PDB file of C-alpha atoms in Angstrom:
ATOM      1  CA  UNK Y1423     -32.510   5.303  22.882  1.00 79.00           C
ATOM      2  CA  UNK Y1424     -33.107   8.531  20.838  1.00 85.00           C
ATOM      3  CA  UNK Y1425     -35.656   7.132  19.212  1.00 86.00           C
ATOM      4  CA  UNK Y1426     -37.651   5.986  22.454  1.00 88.00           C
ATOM      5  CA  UNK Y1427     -36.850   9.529  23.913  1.00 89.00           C
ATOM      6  CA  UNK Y1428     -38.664  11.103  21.081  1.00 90.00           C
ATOM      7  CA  UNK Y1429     -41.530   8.967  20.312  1.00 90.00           C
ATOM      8  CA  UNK Y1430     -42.931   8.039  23.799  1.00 87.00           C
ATOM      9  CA  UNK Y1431     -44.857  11.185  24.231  1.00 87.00           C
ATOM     10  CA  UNK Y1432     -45.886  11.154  20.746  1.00 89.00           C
ATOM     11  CA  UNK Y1433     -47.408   7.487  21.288  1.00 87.00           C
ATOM     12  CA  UNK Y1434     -49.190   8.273  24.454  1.00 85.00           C
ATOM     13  CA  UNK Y1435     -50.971  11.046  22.355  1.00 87.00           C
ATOM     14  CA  UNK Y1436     -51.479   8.826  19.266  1.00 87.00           C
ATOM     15  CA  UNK Y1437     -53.134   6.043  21.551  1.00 86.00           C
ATOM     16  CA  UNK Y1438     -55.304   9.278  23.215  1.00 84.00           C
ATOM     17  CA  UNK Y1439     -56.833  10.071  20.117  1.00 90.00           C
ATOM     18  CA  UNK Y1440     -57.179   6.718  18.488  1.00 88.00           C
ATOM     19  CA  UNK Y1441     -58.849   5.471  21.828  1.00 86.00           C
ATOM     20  CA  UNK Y1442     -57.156   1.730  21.506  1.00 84.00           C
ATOM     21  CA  UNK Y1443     -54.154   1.203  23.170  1.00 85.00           C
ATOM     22  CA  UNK Y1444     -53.941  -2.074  21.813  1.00 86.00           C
ATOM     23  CA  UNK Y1445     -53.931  -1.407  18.028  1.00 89.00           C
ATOM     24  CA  UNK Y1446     -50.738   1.141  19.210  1.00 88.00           C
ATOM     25  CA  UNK Y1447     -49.127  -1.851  21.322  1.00 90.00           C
ATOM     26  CA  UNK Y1448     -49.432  -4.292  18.357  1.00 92.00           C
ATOM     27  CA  UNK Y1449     -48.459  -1.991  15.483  1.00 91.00           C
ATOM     28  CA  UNK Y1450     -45.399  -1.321  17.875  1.00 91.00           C
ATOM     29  CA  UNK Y1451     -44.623  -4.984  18.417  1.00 93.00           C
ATOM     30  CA  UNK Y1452     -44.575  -5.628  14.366  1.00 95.00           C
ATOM     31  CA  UNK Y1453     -42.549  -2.499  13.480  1.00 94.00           C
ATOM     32  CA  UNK Y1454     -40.297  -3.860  16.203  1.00 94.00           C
ATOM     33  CA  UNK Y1455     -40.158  -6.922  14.800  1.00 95.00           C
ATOM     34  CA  UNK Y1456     -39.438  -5.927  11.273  1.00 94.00           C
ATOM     35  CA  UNK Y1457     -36.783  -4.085  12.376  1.00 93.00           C
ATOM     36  CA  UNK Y1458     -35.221  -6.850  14.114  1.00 94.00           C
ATOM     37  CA  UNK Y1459     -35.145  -9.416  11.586  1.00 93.00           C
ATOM     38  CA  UNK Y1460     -33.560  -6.626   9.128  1.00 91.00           C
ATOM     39  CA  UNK Y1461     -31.139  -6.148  12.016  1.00 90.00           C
ATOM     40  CA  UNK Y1462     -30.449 -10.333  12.505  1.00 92.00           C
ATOM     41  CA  UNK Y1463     -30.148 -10.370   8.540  1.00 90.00           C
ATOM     42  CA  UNK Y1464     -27.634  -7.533   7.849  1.00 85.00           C
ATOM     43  CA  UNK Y1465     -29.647  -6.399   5.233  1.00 80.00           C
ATOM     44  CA  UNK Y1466     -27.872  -3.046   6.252  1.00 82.00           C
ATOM     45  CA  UNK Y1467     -24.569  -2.697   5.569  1.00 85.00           C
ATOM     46  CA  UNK Y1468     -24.176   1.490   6.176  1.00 90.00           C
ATOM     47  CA  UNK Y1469     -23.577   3.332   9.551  1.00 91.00           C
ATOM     48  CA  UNK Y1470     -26.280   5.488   8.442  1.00 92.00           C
ATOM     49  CA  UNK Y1471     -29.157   2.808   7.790  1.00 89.00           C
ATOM     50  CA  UNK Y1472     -28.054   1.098  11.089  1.00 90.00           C
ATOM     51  CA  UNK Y1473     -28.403   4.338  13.008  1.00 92.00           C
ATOM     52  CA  UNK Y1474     -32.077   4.963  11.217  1.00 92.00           C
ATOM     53  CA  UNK Y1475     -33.011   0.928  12.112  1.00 92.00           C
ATOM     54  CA  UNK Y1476     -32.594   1.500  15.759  1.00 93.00           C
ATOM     55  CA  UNK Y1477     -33.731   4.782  15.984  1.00 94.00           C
ATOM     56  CA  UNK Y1478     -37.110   2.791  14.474  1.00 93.00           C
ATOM     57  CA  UNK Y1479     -36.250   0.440  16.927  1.00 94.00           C
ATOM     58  CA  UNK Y1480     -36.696   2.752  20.082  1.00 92.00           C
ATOM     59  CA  UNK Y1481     -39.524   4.353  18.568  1.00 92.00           C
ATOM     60  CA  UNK Y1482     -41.223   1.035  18.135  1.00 92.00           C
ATOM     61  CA  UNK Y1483     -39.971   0.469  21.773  1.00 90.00           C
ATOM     62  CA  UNK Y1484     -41.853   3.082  22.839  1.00 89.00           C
ATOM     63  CA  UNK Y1485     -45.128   1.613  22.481  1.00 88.00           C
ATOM     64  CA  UNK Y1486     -45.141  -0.481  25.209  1.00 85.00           C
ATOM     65  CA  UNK Y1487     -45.168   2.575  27.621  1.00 83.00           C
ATOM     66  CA  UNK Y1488     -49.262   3.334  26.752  1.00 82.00           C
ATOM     67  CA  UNK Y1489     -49.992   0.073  28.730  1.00 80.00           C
ATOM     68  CA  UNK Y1490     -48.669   1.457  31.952  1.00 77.00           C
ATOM     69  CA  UNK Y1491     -51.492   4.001  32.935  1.00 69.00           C
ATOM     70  CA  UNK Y1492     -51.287   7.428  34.374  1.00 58.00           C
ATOM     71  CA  UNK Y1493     -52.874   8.008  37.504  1.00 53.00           C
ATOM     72  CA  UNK Y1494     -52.817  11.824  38.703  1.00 50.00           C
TER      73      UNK Y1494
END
């Protein structure tokens, strides 16, 4: 949740400057993915490296939110 707090802003600017939302939303999806098939292994066994996987986790998350565009 942290992690999706943090990094949604960041990811809106990132997909500003690269000019391709996509490339964002896909990176996003595979970092997301990654980090769930470390979760489904339990290749982490430490509170620590659990906490650090999902904070990845909501940051990855937080790609999705460039597809939903701003209209002001």
């Amino acid at each position: 949740f942290l992690g999706c707090i943090i990094t949604t802003p960041l990811m809106g600017l990132l997909s500003d400057r690269v000019k391709n939302r996509k490339i964002i939303m896909v990176l996003g999806v595979i970092g997301a993915a990654l980090v769930i098939a470390l979760l489904i292994t339990q290749w982490v066994h430490s509170i620590l490296g659990l906490l650090l996987l999902f904070f990845l986790l909501g940051s990855f998350a937080s790609t999705e939110v460039v597809s939903y565009p701003v209209l002001i």
